[in-house]
One Martini backbone bead per residue (centre of mass of N, CA, C, O) as a GRO file, in nm:
protein
  268
    1MET     BB    1   0.101   0.039   0.018
    2ARG     BB    2   0.068   0.340   0.041
    3ILE     BB    3   0.082   0.639   0.235
    4GLY     BB    4  -0.211   0.724   0.206
    5GLN     BB    5  -0.331   0.450   0.308
    6LEU     BB    6  -0.188   0.431   0.573
    7ALA     BB    7  -0.287   0.705   0.706
    8GLU     BB    8  -0.593   0.624   0.669
    9ALA     BB    9  -0.585   0.372   0.859
   10ALA     BB   10  -0.456   0.562   1.100
   11GLN     BB   11  -0.591   0.846   1.108
   12THR     BB   12  -0.392   1.035   0.932
   13THR     BB   13  -0.106   1.158   0.778
   14PRO     BB   14   0.171   1.183   0.561
   15ARG     BB   15   0.323   1.384   0.731
   16THR     BB   16   0.324   1.223   0.999
   17VAL     BB   17   0.480   0.962   0.875
   18ARG     BB   18   0.729   1.123   0.804
   19HIS     BB   19   0.775   1.220   1.112
   20TYR     BB   20   0.837   0.927   1.203
   21HIS     BB   21   1.078   0.848   1.007
   22ARG     BB   22   1.261   1.091   1.148
   23LEU     BB   23   1.238   0.967   1.450
   24GLY     BB   24   1.241   0.639   1.402
   25LEU     BB   25   0.935   0.490   1.454
   26LEU     BB   26   0.927   0.443   1.139
   27ALA     BB   27   1.010   0.276   0.893
   28GLU     BB   28   1.149   0.280   0.576
   29PRO     BB   29   1.080   0.148   0.288
   30VAL     BB   30   1.166  -0.002   0.014
   31ARG     BB   31   1.187   0.085  -0.282
   32ARG     BB   32   1.076   0.040  -0.576
   33ALA     BB   33   1.121   0.030  -0.930
   34ASN     BB   34   0.899   0.296  -0.942
   35GLY     BB   35   0.979   0.456  -0.640
   36TYR     BB   36   0.786   0.341  -0.435
   37ARG     BB   37   0.647   0.307  -0.142
   38GLU     BB   38   0.568  -0.025   0.044
   39TYR     BB   39   0.336  -0.102   0.244
   40THR     BB   40   0.244  -0.291   0.535
   41MET     BB   41   0.069  -0.425   0.787
   42ASP     BB   42   0.295  -0.373   1.006
   43ASP     BB   43   0.287  -0.066   0.968
   44VAL     BB   44  -0.018  -0.042   1.058
   45VAL     BB   45   0.043  -0.133   1.333
   46ARG     BB   46   0.255   0.062   1.420
   47LEU     BB   47   0.107   0.325   1.377
   48VAL     BB   48  -0.137   0.289   1.569
   49ARG     BB   49   0.023   0.277   1.825
   50ILE     BB   50   0.162   0.539   1.798
   51ARG     BB   51  -0.111   0.688   1.816
   52TRP     BB   52  -0.225   0.563   2.069
   53LEU     BB   53   0.001   0.662   2.266
   54ALA     BB   54  -0.007   0.981   2.193
   55GLU     BB   55  -0.340   1.019   2.287
   56ARG     BB   56  -0.226   0.948   2.597
   57GLY     BB   57   0.054   1.111   2.623
   58VAL     BB   58   0.284   1.014   2.502
   59PRO     BB   59   0.591   1.082   2.402
   60LEU     BB   60   0.769   1.039   2.136
   61GLY     BB   61   1.037   0.986   2.292
   62SER     BB   62   0.913   0.728   2.454
   63ILE     BB   63   0.799   0.518   2.239
   64ALA     BB   64   1.070   0.376   2.163
   65ALA     BB   65   1.110   0.274   2.446
   66LEU     BB   66   0.871   0.096   2.464
   67PHE     BB   67   0.936  -0.062   2.199
   68ALA     BB   68   1.218  -0.178   2.340
   69ALA     BB   69   1.090  -0.316   2.556
   70ASP     BB   70   1.100  -0.594   2.709
   71THR     BB   71   1.018  -0.890   2.911
   72SER     BB   72   1.182  -0.816   3.106
   73GLU     BB   73   1.253  -0.688   3.397
   74GLU     BB   74   1.395  -0.423   3.314
   75GLY     BB   75   1.180  -0.326   3.110
   76VAL     BB   76   0.940  -0.329   3.285
   77SER     BB   77   1.052  -0.127   3.493
   78ASP     BB   78   1.068   0.113   3.300
   79THR     BB   79   0.788   0.126   3.203
   80VAL     BB   80   0.654   0.174   3.478
   81ALA     BB   81   0.802   0.436   3.540
   82ASP     BB   82   0.725   0.606   3.296
   83LEU     BB   83   0.421   0.583   3.358
   84ARG     BB   84   0.401   0.705   3.632
   85ALA     BB   85   0.526   0.981   3.549
   86LEU     BB   86   0.288   1.051   3.367
   87ILE     BB   87   0.053   1.041   3.558
   88GLY     BB   88   0.201   1.263   3.751
   89ALA     BB   89   0.179   1.488   3.536
   90VAL     BB   90  -0.128   1.476   3.500
   91GLU     BB   91  -0.216   1.546   3.802
   92VAL     BB   92  -0.100   1.797   3.817
   93GLU     BB   93  -0.248   1.929   3.589
   94GLN     BB   94  -0.518   1.881   3.701
   95ALA     BB   95  -0.475   2.063   3.954
   96LYS     BB   96  -0.432   2.328   3.798
   97LEU     BB   97  -0.713   2.324   3.649
   98ALA     BB   98  -0.887   2.325   3.902
   99ARG     BB   99  -0.786   2.598   4.010
  100ARG     BB  100  -0.865   2.752   3.753
  101HIS     BB  101  -1.186   2.664   3.769
  102VAL     BB  102  -1.230   2.823   4.052
  103GLY     BB  103  -1.112   3.105   3.943
  104LEU     BB  104  -1.321   3.134   3.703
  105THR     BB  105  -1.588   3.101   3.850
  106SER     BB  106  -1.542   3.328   4.056
  107MET     BB  107  -1.542   3.553   3.819
  108LEU     BB  108  -1.788   3.507   3.683
  109ALA     BB  109  -1.962   3.566   3.927
  110ASP     BB  110  -1.899   3.847   3.944
  111ALA     BB  111  -1.951   3.955   3.660
  112GLU     BB  112  -2.280   3.871   3.672
  113SER     BB  113  -2.294   4.051   3.960
  114GLY     BB  114  -2.147   4.318   3.911
  115ARG     BB  115  -1.877   4.286   3.986
  116THR     BB  116  -1.528   4.328   4.058
  117VAL     BB  117  -1.271   4.153   3.957
  118SER     BB  118  -1.105   3.950   4.190
  119ALA     BB  119  -0.888   3.804   4.416
  120LEU     BB  120  -1.066   3.838   4.636
  121PRO     BB  121  -1.272   3.776   4.846
  122THR     BB  122  -1.599   3.859   4.821
  123GLU     BB  123  -1.637   3.977   5.091
  124VAL     BB  124  -1.397   4.180   5.087
  125ALA     BB  125  -1.463   4.327   4.823
  126SER     BB  126  -1.739   4.422   4.896
  127ALA     BB  127  -1.674   4.565   5.135
  128LEU     BB  128  -1.466   4.766   5.024
  129THR     BB  129  -1.638   4.892   4.827
  130ASP     BB  130  -1.846   5.020   5.010
  131ALA     BB  131  -1.652   5.165   5.187
  132VAL     BB  132  -1.560   5.343   4.968
  133ASP     BB  133  -1.844   5.475   4.862
  134THR     BB  134  -1.903   5.568   5.205
  135ALA     BB  135  -1.690   5.748   5.266
  136SER     BB  136  -1.640   6.027   5.477
  137SER     BB  137  -1.367   6.085   5.307
  138PRO     BB  138  -1.106   6.121   5.085
  139GLY     BB  139  -0.885   5.999   5.284
  140VAL     BB  140  -1.031   5.725   5.338
  141GLN     BB  141  -1.067   5.647   5.044
  142ARG     BB  142  -0.776   5.638   4.974
  143ALA     BB  143  -0.694   5.423   5.180
  144LEU     BB  144  -0.871   5.197   5.092
  145GLU     BB  145  -0.776   5.187   4.806
  146ARG     BB  146  -0.500   5.102   4.877
  147GLU     BB  147  -0.565   4.858   5.047
  148ARG     BB  148  -0.692   4.706   4.820
  149ASP     BB  149  -0.451   4.685   4.625
  150LEU     BB  150  -0.283   4.543   4.824
  151LEU     BB  151  -0.420   4.295   4.866
  152GLU     BB  152  -0.434   4.198   4.573
  153VAL     BB  153  -0.128   4.159   4.564
  154LEU     BB  154  -0.115   3.951   4.781
  155ALA     BB  155  -0.305   3.750   4.664
  156MET     BB  156  -0.182   3.702   4.386
  157THR     BB  157   0.111   3.618   4.516
  158GLY     BB  158   0.051   3.445   4.790
  159SER     BB  159   0.112   3.656   5.051
  160ALA     BB  160  -0.191   3.583   5.161
  161PRO     BB  161  -0.312   3.431   5.405
  162GLU     BB  162  -0.626   3.293   5.437
  163GLN     BB  163  -0.658   3.389   5.734
  164PHE     BB  164  -0.623   3.679   5.698
  165LEU     BB  165  -0.857   3.731   5.506
  166HIS     BB  166  -1.072   3.602   5.712
  167SER     BB  167  -1.024   3.828   5.940
  168TYR     BB  168  -1.081   4.081   5.745
  169ALA     BB  169  -1.367   3.997   5.710
  170SER     BB  170  -1.468   3.996   6.004
  171VAL     BB  171  -1.416   4.311   6.039
  172ILE     BB  172  -1.611   4.417   5.803
  173ALA     BB  173  -1.881   4.257   5.918
  174ASP     BB  174  -1.841   4.399   6.182
  175ASP     BB  175  -1.978   4.682   6.315
  176GLU     BB  176  -1.765   4.743   6.545
  177LYS     BB  177  -1.509   4.680   6.391
  178ARG     BB  178  -1.551   4.876   6.143
  179SER     BB  179  -1.564   5.138   6.310
  180ARG     BB  180  -1.285   5.117   6.429
  181TYR     BB  181  -1.144   5.092   6.149
  182LEU     BB  182  -1.252   5.382   6.026
  183ALA     BB  183  -1.137   5.553   6.250
  184SER     BB  184  -0.843   5.480   6.193
  185LEU     BB  185  -0.842   5.593   5.896
  186SER     BB  186  -0.898   5.870   5.974
  187ASP     BB  187  -0.653   5.930   6.149
  188TRP     BB  188  -0.456   5.844   5.930
  189SER     BB  189  -0.534   6.069   5.720
  190SER     BB  190  -0.474   6.323   5.908
  191ILE     BB  191  -0.136   6.262   5.924
  192GLU     BB  192  -0.088   6.343   5.645
  193GLY     BB  193   0.183   6.552   5.565
  194LYS     BB  194   0.327   6.535   5.839
  195GLU     BB  195   0.525   6.581   6.095
  196PRO     BB  196   0.581   6.351   6.343
  197VAL     BB  197   0.652   6.570   6.566
  198SER     BB  198   0.353   6.709   6.531
  199VAL     BB  199   0.194   6.409   6.577
  200GLU     BB  200   0.299   6.213   6.824
  201ASN     BB  201   0.029   6.159   6.957
  202ALA     BB  202  -0.135   6.049   6.703
  203ILE     BB  203   0.057   5.819   6.661
  204GLU     BB  204   0.021   5.667   6.952
  205GLN     BB  205  -0.284   5.648   6.920
  206LEU     BB  206  -0.303   5.462   6.674
  207ALA     BB  207  -0.122   5.242   6.738
  208CYS     BB  208  -0.293   5.145   6.977
  209SER     BB  209  -0.557   5.114   6.827
  210ILE     BB  210  -0.465   4.884   6.628
  211LEU     BB  211  -0.372   4.694   6.842
  212ALA     BB  212  -0.649   4.650   6.987
  213GLN     BB  213  -0.739   4.480   6.711
  214PHE     BB  214  -0.542   4.253   6.852
  215ASP     BB  215  -0.596   3.975   6.948
  216GLU     BB  216  -0.501   3.680   7.070
  217GLN     BB  217  -0.594   3.500   6.825
  218ALA     BB  218  -0.446   3.678   6.616
  219ILE     BB  219  -0.157   3.604   6.719
  220ALA     BB  220  -0.172   3.293   6.700
  221ASP     BB  221  -0.217   3.293   6.397
  222LEU     BB  222   0.037   3.414   6.322
  223ARG     BB  223   0.226   3.211   6.432
  224ALA     BB  224   0.109   2.945   6.317
  225GLN     BB  225   0.193   3.086   6.017
  226SER     BB  226   0.447   3.249   6.014
  227VAL     BB  227   0.357   3.558   6.028
  228GLY     BB  228   0.422   3.853   5.964
  229VAL     BB  229   0.440   4.234   5.939
  230GLY     BB  230   0.474   4.212   5.649
  231LEU     BB  231   0.451   4.134   5.296
  232GLY     BB  232   0.622   3.912   5.163
  233MET     BB  233   0.797   4.122   4.982
  234PRO     BB  234   1.033   4.301   4.772
  235ILE     BB  235   0.906   4.558   4.963
  236SER     BB  236   0.927   4.854   5.091
  237LEU     BB  237   0.783   5.050   5.322
  238ASP     BB  238   0.849   5.317   5.164
  239ASP     BB  239   0.667   5.229   4.915
  240VAL     BB  240   0.395   5.165   5.081
  241VAL     BB  241   0.469   5.414   5.296
  242PRO     BB  242   0.557   5.742   5.212
  243ASP     BB  243   0.458   5.865   5.482
  244ARG     BB  244   0.612   5.931   5.767
  245ALA     BB  245   0.374   5.931   5.999
  246GLN     BB  246   0.254   5.646   5.886
  247ARG     BB  247   0.497   5.487   5.917
  248GLU     BB  248   0.537   5.507   6.224
  249VAL     BB  249   0.312   5.351   6.287
  250VAL     BB  250   0.380   5.090   6.163
  251LEU     BB  251   0.650   5.048   6.324
  252ARG     BB  252   0.503   5.037   6.605
  253VAL     BB  253   0.319   4.785   6.540
  254GLN     BB  254   0.559   4.591   6.464
  255ARG     BB  255   0.704   4.580   6.733
  256ALA     BB  256   0.480   4.489   6.914
  257LEU     BB  257   0.386   4.244   6.773
  258VAL     BB  258   0.674   4.095   6.792
  259ALA     BB  259   0.667   4.107   7.111
  260ARG     BB  260   0.411   3.953   7.141
  261MET     BB  261   0.487   3.688   6.989
  262ALA     BB  262   0.731   3.628   7.156
  263GLY     BB  263   0.589   3.616   7.437
  264GLU     BB  264   0.401   3.368   7.368
  265GLY     BB  265   0.639   3.183   7.295
  266ASP     BB  266   0.768   3.189   7.600
  267GLY     BB  267   0.483   3.191   7.790
  268ARG     BB  268   0.383   3.500   7.866
   0.00000   0.00000   0.00000
């Protein structure tokens, strides 16, 4: 039979057959006196097997090894190891696709509901959007928008632990906690652009107010997950909080949290 008939029998194309010839997977038959290659039923069987293996995800480079493996203990062992490796790779890809499916489904739900597509959990994103829209002042609105952007970056890069985002959501959802949180943001915006020495009392009061919102369970969660009070990203605090007075608040909160976490670790 000619190459076209061979390809049709294996439900492929002459071009693919020639590709297998170049790879050494399928031997080229000797040309007859008329210059045409004449294929046999053995070639059909070989080609169908190649196609069957390829369709099941076996790389072309591995097919030759599978054909070469005989029934000896070593050959069977190599085949088993190769197939297990291929199955492992498929399982990794399946897990990746499953995560992608969950993410896309969440994005679709946001889009269908008229919400902004966000990397944040729905309850956090919705609560922050509502808070931005109803902010008591332009300063608080800017602070909320900056915080939302930062949380999204942390979520997108995997730098924000799930427990942290859930804790944040619980603060936003609780009327009393949200009120204290927004009051702190109002105080935060009020010191922006001022020299730290001129607002020393406000800085200290704000740091204490923020610390008061970290209960013992929150500290325990931070310690259990080995979560620091930085971003977990190669970005300096100066970049994240460019205002000197506001940055001083963050530094004081950081130092106090580190001390409290260390104290709890010592059993104090």
